[in-house]
PDB file of C-alpha atoms in Angstrom:
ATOM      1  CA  UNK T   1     266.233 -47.154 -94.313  1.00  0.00           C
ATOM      2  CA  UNK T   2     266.300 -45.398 -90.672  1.00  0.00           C
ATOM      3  CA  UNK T   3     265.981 -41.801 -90.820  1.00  0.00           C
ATOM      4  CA  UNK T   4     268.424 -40.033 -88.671  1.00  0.00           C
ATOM      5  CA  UNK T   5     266.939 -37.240 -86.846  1.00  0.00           C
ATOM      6  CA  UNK T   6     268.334 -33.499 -87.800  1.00  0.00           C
ATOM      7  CA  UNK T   7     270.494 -31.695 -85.031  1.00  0.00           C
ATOM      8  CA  UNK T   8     267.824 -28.905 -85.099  1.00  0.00           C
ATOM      9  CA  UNK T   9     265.083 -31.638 -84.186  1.00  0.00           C
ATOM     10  CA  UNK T  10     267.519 -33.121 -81.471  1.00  0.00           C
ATOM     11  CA  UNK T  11     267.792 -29.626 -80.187  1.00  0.00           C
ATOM     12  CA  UNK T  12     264.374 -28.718 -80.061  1.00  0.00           C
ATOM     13  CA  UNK T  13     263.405 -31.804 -78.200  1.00  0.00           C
ATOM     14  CA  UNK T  14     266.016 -31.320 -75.523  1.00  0.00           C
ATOM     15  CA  UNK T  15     265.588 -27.861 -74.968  1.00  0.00           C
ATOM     16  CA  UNK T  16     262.193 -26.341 -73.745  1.00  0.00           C
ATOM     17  CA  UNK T  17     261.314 -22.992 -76.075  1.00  0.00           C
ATOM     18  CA  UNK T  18     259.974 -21.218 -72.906  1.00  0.00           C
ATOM     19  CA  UNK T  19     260.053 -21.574 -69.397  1.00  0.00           C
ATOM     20  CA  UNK T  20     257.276 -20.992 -66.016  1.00  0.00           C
ATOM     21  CA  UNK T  21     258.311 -17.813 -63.989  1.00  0.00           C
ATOM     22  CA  UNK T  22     256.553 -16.869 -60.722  1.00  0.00           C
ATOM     23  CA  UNK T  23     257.107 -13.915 -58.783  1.00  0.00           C
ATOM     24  CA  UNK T  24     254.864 -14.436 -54.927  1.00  0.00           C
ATOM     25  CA  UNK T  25     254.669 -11.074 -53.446  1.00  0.00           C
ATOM     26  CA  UNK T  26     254.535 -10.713 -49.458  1.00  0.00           C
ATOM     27  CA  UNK T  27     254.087  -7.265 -47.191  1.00  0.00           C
ATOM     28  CA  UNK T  28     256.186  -6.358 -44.189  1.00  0.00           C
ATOM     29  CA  UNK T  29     256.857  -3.812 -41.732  1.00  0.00           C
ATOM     30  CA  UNK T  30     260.153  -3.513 -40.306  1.00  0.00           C
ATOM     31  CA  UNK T  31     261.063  -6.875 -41.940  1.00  0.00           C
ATOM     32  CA  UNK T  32     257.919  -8.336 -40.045  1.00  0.00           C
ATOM     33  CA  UNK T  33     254.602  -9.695 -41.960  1.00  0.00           C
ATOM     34  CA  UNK T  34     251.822  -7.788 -42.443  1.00  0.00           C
ATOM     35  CA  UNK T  35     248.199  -9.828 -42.618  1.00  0.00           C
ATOM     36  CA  UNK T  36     245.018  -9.330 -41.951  1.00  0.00           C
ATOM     37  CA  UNK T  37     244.802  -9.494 -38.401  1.00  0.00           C
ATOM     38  CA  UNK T  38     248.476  -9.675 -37.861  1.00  0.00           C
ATOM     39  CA  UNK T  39     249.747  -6.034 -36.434  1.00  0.00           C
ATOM     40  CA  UNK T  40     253.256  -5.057 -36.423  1.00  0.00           C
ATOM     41  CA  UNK T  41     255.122  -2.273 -34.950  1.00  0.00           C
ATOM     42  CA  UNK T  42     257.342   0.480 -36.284  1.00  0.00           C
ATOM     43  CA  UNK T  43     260.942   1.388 -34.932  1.00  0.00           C
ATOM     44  CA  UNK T  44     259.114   4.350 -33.330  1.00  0.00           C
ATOM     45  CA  UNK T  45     256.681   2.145 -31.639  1.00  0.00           C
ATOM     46  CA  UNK T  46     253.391   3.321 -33.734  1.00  0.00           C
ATOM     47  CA  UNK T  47     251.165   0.310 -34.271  1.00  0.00           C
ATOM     48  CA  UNK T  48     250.291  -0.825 -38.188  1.00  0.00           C
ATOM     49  CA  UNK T  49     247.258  -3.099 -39.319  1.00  0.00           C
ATOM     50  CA  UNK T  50     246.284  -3.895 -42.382  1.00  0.00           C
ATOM     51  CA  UNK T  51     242.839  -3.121 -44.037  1.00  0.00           C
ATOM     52  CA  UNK T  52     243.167  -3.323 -47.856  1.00  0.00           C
ATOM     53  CA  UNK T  53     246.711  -3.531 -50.019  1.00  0.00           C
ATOM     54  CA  UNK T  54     246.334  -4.189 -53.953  1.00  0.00           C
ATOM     55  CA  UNK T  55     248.956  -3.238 -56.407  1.00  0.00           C
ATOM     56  CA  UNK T  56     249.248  -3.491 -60.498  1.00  0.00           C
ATOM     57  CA  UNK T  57     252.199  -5.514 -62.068  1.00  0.00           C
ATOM     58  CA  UNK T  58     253.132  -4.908 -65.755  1.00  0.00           C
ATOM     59  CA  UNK T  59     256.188  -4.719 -67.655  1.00  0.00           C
ATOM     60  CA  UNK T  60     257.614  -7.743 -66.036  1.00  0.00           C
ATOM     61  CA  UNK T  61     261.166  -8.776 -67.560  1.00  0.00           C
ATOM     62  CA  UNK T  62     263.721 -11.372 -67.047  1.00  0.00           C
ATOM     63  CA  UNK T  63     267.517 -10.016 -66.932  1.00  0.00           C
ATOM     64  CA  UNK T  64     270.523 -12.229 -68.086  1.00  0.00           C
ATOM     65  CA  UNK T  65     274.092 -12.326 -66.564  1.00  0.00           C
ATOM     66  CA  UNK T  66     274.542  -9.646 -69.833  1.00  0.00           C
ATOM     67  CA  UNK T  67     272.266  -7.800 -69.240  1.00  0.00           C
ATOM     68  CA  UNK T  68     269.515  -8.718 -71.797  1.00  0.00           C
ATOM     69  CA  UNK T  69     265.953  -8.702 -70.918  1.00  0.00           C
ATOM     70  CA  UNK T  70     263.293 -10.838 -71.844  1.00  0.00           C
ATOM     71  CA  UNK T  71     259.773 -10.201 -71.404  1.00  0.00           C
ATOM     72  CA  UNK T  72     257.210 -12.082 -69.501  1.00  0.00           C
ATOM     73  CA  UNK T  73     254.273 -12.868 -70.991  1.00  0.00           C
ATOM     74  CA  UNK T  74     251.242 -13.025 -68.059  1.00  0.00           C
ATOM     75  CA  UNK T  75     249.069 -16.195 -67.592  1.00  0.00           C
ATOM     76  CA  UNK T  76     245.950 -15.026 -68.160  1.00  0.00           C
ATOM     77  CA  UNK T  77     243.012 -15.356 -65.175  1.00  0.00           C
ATOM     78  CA  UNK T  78     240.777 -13.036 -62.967  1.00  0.00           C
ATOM     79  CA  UNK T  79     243.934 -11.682 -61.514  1.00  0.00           C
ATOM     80  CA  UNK T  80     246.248 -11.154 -64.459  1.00  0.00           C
ATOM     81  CA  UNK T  81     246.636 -11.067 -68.426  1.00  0.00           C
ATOM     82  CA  UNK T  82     249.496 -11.147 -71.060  1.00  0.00           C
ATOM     83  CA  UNK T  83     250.338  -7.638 -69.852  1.00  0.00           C
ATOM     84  CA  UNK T  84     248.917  -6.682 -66.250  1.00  0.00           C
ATOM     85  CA  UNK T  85     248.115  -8.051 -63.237  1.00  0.00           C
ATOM     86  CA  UNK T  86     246.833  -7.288 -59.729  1.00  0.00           C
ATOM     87  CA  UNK T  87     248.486  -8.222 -56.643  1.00  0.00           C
ATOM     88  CA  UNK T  88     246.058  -8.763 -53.639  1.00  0.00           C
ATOM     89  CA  UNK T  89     247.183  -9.440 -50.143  1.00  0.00           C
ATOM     90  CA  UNK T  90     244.566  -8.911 -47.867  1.00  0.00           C
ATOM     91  CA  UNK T  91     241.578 -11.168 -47.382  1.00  0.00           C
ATOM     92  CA  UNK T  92     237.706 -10.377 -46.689  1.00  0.00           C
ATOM     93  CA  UNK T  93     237.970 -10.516 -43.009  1.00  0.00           C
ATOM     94  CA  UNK T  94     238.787  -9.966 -39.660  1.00  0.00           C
ATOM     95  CA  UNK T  95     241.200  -6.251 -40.041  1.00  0.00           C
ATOM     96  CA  UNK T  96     240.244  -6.535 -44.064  1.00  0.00           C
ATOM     97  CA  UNK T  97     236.791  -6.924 -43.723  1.00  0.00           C
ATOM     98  CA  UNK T  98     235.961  -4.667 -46.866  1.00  0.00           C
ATOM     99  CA  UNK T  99     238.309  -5.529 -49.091  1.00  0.00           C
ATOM    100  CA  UNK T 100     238.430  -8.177 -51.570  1.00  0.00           C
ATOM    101  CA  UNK T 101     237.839 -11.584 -51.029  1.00  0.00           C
ATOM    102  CA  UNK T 102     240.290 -13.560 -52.299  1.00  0.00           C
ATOM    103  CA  UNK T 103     243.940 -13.093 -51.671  1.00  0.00           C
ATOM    104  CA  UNK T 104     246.088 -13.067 -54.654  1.00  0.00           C
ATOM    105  CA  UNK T 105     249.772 -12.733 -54.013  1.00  0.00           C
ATOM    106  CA  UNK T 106     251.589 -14.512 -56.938  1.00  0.00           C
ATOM    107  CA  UNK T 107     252.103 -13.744 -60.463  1.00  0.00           C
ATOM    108  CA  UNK T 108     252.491 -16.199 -63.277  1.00  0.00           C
ATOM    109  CA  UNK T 109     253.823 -16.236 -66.615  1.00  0.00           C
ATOM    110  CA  UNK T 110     256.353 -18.052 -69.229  1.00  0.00           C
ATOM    111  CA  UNK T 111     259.539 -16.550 -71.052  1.00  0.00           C
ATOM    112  CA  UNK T 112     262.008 -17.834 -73.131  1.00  0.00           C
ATOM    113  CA  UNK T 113     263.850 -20.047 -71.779  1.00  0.00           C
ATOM    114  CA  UNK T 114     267.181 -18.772 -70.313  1.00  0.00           C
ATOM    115  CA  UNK T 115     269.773 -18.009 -67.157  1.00  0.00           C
ATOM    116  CA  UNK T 116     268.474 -15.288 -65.462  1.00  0.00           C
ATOM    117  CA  UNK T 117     269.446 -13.804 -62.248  1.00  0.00           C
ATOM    118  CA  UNK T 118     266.975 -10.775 -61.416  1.00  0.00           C
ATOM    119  CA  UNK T 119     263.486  -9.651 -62.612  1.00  0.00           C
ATOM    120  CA  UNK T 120     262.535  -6.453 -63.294  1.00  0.00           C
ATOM    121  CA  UNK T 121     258.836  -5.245 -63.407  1.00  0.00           C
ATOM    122  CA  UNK T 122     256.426  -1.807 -63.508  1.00  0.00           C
ATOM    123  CA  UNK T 123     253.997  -1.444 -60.506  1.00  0.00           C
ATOM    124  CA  UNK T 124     251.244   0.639 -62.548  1.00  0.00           C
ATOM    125  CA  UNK T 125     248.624  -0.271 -65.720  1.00  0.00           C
ATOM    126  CA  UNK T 126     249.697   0.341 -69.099  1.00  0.00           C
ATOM    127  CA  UNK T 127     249.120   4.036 -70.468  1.00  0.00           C
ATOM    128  CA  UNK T 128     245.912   2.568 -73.118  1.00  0.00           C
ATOM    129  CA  UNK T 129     244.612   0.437 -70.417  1.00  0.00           C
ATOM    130  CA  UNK T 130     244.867   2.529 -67.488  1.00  0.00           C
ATOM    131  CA  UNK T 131     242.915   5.537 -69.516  1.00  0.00           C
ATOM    132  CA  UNK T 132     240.120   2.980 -71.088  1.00  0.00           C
ATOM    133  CA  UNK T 133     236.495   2.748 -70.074  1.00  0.00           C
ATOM    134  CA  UNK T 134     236.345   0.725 -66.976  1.00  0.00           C
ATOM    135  CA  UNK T 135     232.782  -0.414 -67.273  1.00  0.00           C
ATOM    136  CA  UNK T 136     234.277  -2.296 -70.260  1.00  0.00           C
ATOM    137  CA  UNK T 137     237.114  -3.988 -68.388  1.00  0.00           C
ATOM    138  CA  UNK T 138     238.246  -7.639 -67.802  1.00  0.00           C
ATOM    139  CA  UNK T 139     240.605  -9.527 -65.997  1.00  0.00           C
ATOM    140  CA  UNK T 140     242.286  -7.639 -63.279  1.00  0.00           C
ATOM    141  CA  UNK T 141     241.276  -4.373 -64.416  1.00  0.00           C
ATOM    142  CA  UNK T 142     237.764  -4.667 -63.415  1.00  0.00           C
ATOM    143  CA  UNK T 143     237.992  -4.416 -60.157  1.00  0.00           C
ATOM    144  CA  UNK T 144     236.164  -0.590 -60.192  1.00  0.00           C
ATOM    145  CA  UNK T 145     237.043  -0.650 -56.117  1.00  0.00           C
ATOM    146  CA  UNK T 146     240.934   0.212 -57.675  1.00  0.00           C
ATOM    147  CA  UNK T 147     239.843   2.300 -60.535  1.00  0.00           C
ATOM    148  CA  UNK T 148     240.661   6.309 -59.265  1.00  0.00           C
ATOM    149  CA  UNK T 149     237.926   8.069 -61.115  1.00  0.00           C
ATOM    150  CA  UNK T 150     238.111  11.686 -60.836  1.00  0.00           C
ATOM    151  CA  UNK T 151     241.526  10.701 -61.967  1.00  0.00           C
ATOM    152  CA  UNK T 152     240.588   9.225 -65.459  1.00  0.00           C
ATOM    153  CA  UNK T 153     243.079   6.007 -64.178  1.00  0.00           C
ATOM    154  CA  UNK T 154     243.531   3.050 -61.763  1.00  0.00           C
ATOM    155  CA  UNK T 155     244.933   3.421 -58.495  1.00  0.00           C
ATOM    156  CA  UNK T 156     248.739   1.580 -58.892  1.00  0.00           C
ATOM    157  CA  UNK T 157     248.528   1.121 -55.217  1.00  0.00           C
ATOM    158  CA  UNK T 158     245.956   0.898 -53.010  1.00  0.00           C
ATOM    159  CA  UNK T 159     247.195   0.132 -49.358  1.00  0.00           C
ATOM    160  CA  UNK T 160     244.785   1.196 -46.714  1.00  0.00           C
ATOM    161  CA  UNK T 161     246.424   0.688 -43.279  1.00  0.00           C
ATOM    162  CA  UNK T 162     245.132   1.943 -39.432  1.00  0.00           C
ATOM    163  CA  UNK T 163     248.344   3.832 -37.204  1.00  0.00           C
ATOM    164  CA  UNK T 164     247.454   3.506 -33.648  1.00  0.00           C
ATOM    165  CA  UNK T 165     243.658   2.936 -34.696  1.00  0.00           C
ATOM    166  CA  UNK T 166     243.891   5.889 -37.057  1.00  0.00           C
ATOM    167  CA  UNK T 167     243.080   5.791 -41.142  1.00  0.00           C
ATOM    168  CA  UNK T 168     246.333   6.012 -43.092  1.00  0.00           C
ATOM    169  CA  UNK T 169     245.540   5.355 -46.890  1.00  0.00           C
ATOM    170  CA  UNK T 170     248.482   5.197 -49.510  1.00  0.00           C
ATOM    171  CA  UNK T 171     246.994   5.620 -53.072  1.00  0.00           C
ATOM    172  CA  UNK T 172     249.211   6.089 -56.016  1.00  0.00           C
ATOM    173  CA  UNK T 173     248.137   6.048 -59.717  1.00  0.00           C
ATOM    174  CA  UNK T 174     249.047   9.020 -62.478  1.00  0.00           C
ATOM    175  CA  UNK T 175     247.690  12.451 -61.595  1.00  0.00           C
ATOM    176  CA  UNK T 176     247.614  15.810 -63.826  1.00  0.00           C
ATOM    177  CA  UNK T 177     245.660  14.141 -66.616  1.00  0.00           C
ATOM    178  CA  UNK T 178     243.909  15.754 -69.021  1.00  0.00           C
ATOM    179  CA  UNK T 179     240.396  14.735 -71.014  1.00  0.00           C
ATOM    180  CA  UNK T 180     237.257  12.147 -69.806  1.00  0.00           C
ATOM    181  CA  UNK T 181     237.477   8.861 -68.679  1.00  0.00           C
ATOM    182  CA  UNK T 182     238.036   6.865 -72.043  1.00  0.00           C
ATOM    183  CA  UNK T 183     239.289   9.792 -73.854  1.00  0.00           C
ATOM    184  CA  UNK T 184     242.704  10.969 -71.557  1.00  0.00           C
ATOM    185  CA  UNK T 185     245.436  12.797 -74.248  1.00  0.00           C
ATOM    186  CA  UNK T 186     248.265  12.254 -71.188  1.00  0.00           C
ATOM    187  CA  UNK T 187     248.766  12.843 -67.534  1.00  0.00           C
ATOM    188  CA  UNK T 188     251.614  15.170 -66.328  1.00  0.00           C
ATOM    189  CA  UNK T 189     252.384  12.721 -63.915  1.00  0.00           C
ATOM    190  CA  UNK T 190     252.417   9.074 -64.751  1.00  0.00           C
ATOM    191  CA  UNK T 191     253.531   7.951 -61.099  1.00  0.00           C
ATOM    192  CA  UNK T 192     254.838   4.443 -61.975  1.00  0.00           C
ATOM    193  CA  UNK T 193     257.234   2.897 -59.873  1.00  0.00           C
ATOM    194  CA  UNK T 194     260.542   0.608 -61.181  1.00  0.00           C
ATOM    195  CA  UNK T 195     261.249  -2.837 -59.405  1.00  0.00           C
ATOM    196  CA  UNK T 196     263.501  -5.342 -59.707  1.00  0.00           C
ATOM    197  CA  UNK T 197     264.495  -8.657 -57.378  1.00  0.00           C
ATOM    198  CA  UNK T 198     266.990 -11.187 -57.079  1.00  0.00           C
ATOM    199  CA  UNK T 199     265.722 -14.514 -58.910  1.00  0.00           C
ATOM    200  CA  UNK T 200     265.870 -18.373 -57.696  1.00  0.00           C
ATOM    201  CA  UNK T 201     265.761 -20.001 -60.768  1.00  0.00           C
ATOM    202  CA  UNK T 202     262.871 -18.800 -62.088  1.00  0.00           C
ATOM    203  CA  UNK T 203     260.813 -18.060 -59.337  1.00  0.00           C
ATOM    204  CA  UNK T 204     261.379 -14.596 -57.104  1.00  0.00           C
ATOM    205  CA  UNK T 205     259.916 -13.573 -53.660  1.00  0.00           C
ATOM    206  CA  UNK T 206     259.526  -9.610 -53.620  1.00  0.00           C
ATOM    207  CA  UNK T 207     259.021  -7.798 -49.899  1.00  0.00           C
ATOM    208  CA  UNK T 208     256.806  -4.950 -50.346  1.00  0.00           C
ATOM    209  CA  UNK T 209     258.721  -3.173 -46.980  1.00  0.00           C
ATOM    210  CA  UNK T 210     255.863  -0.341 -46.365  1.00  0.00           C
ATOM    211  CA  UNK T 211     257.672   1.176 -43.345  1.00  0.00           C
ATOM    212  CA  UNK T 212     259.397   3.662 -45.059  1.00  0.00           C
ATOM    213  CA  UNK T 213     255.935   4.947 -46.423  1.00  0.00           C
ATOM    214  CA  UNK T 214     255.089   5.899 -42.954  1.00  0.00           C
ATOM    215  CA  UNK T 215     256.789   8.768 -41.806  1.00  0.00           C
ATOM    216  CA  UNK T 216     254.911  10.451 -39.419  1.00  0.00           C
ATOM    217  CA  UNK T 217     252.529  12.744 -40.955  1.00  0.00           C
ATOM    218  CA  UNK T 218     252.018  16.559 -39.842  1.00  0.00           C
ATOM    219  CA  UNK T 219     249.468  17.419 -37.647  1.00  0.00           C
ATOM    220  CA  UNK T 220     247.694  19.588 -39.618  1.00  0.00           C
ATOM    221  CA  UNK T 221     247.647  17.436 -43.007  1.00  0.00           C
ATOM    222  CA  UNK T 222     245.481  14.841 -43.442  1.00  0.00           C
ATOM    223  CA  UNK T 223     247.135  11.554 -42.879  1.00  0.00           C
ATOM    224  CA  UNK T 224     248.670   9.309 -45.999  1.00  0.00           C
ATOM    225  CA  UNK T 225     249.213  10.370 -49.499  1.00  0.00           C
ATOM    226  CA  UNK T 226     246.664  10.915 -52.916  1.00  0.00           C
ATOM    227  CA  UNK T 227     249.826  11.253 -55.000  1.00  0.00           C
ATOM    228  CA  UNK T 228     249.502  14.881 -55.404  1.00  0.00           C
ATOM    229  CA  UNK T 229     253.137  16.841 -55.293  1.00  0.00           C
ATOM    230  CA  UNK T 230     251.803  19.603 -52.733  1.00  0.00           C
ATOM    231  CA  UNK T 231     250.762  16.400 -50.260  1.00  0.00           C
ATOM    232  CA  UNK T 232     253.317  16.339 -47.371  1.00  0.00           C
ATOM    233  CA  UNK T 233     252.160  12.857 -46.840  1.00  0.00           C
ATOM    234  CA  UNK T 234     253.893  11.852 -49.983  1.00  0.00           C
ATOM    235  CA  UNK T 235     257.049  12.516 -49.586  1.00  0.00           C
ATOM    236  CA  UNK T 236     258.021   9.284 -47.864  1.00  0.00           C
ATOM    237  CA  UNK T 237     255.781   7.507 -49.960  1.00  0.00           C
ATOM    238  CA  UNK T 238     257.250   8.692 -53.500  1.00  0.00           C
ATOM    239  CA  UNK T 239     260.955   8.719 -52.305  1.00  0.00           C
ATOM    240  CA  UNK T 240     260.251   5.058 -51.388  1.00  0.00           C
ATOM    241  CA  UNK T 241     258.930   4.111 -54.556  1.00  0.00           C
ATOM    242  CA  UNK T 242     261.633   5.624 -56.460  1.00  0.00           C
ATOM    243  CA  UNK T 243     259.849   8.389 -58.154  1.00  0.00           C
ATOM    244  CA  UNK T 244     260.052  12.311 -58.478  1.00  0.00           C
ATOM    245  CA  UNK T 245     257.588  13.410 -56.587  1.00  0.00           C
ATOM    246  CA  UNK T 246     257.162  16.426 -58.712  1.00  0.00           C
ATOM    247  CA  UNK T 247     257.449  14.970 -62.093  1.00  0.00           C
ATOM    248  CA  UNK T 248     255.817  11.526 -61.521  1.00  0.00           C
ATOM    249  CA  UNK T 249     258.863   9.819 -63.243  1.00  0.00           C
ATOM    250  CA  UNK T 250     261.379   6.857 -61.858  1.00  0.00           C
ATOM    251  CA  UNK T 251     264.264   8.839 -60.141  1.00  0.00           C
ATOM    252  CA  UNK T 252     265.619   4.470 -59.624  1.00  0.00           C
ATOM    253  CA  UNK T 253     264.530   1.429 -58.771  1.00  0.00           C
ATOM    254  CA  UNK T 254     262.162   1.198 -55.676  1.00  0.00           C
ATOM    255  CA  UNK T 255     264.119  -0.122 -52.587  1.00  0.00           C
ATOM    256  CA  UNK T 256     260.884  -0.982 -51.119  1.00  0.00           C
ATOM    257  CA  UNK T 257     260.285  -4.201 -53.242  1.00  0.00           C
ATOM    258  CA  UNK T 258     263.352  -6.183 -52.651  1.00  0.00           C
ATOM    259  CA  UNK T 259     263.716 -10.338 -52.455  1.00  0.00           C
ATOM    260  CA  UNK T 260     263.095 -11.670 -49.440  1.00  0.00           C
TER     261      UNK T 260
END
């Protein structure tokens, strides 16, 4: 006698329990790439080239035409695991001569398989991980060049730009904290940023538009922002990321990650 297979065997061959996601992150100004050795102007005519600009990905979720979200789960390499990962997109040369060497501008995971239509992620390390030793880190989080010290945390984002030939560095990671490196009870200011994209299938391509983090900057301030509320410098910056600059918390969704 033939056994029939069972519906629920049928089903389970057909359909795939999970599916690949990719997200491939790219910077601009003005709508323009930004590389390594590739300049481009602001509406005001000041001059922008790239030196070093990493960020942290976590959180990353998958939303449905209801409204339900799924969680990502991160392939796991130098650059990312199940729950962070760290976006690099400048090279060790030319502009970006002391930054890292290998440029890293995709992220990779699986989720259930599903419709989806936008993704939604966290630009920022987890609370435990951010606050853990860093001498004990792996994966992504030990890179020590993004890990903010005197801050007891990473920096979220680390984009280190020249204006007209001047430093401009934009670092953002959770300020106000209170205890030792390894031991931090909480930071008055977590300073992570909300994001979300269109998807293409599975697979989204996020802008990070840095433009509107470059307001001009007084002339008797010290140019970019450290994420402190008192910086003038950071006003442009948080208001583009979405967050309060005074609080630290998402005010909305960044407008300066957007598909591309």
């Amino acid at each position: 006698m033939t056994l029939r297979p069972s519906l629920a065997a049928l089903l389970l061959t057909a359909c795939p329990a999970s599916q690949a996601v990719e997200l491939r992150f790219e910077a601009q100004v003005e709508g323009a790439p930004l590389a390594c050795d590739a300049p481009q102007r602001l509406a005001d005519g000041r001059q922008v080239e790239l030196v070093d600009l990493r960020f942290f990905v976590h959180a990353v979720e998958l939303e449905d035409a209801d409204g339900k979200r799924v969680p990502v789960t991160l392939d796991g390499d130098a650059h990312q695991q199940a729950d962070v990962a760290l976006v690099d997109l400048a090279t060790d040369g030319g502009s970006c001569r002391n930054s890292s060497a290998a440029l890293h501008p995709t992220v990779r995971g699986s989720a259930p398989a599903g419709d989806y239509w936008r993704v939604h992620f966290t630009i920022g390390v987890p609370f435990a991980a951010n606050h853990a030793d860093p001498i004990h880190a792996q994966g992504p989080l030990a890179a020590l060049s993004m890990h903010w010290g005197w801050q007891g945390g990473y920096k979220f984002l680390r984009a280190d730009l020249r204006i007209d030939g001047a430093p401009h560095s934009v670092h953002v990671g959770s300020t106000g904290c209170a205890g030792e490196i390894g031991a931090i009870a909480g930071c008055r200011r977590s300073n992570r940023a909300e994001a979300a994209a269109l998807l293409h299938g599975s697979r989204a391509a996020v802008a990070l538009e840095l433009a509107p983090m470059l307001a001009p900057t007084p002339a008797d301030t010290v140019p970019g922002c450290m994420a402190e509320p008192g910086d003038p410098g950071c006003v442009p910056v948080f208001s583009a990321m979405g967050l309060n600059l005074v609080t630290g918390a998402p005010a909305h969704a960044s407008p300066v990650f957007r598909a591309r």
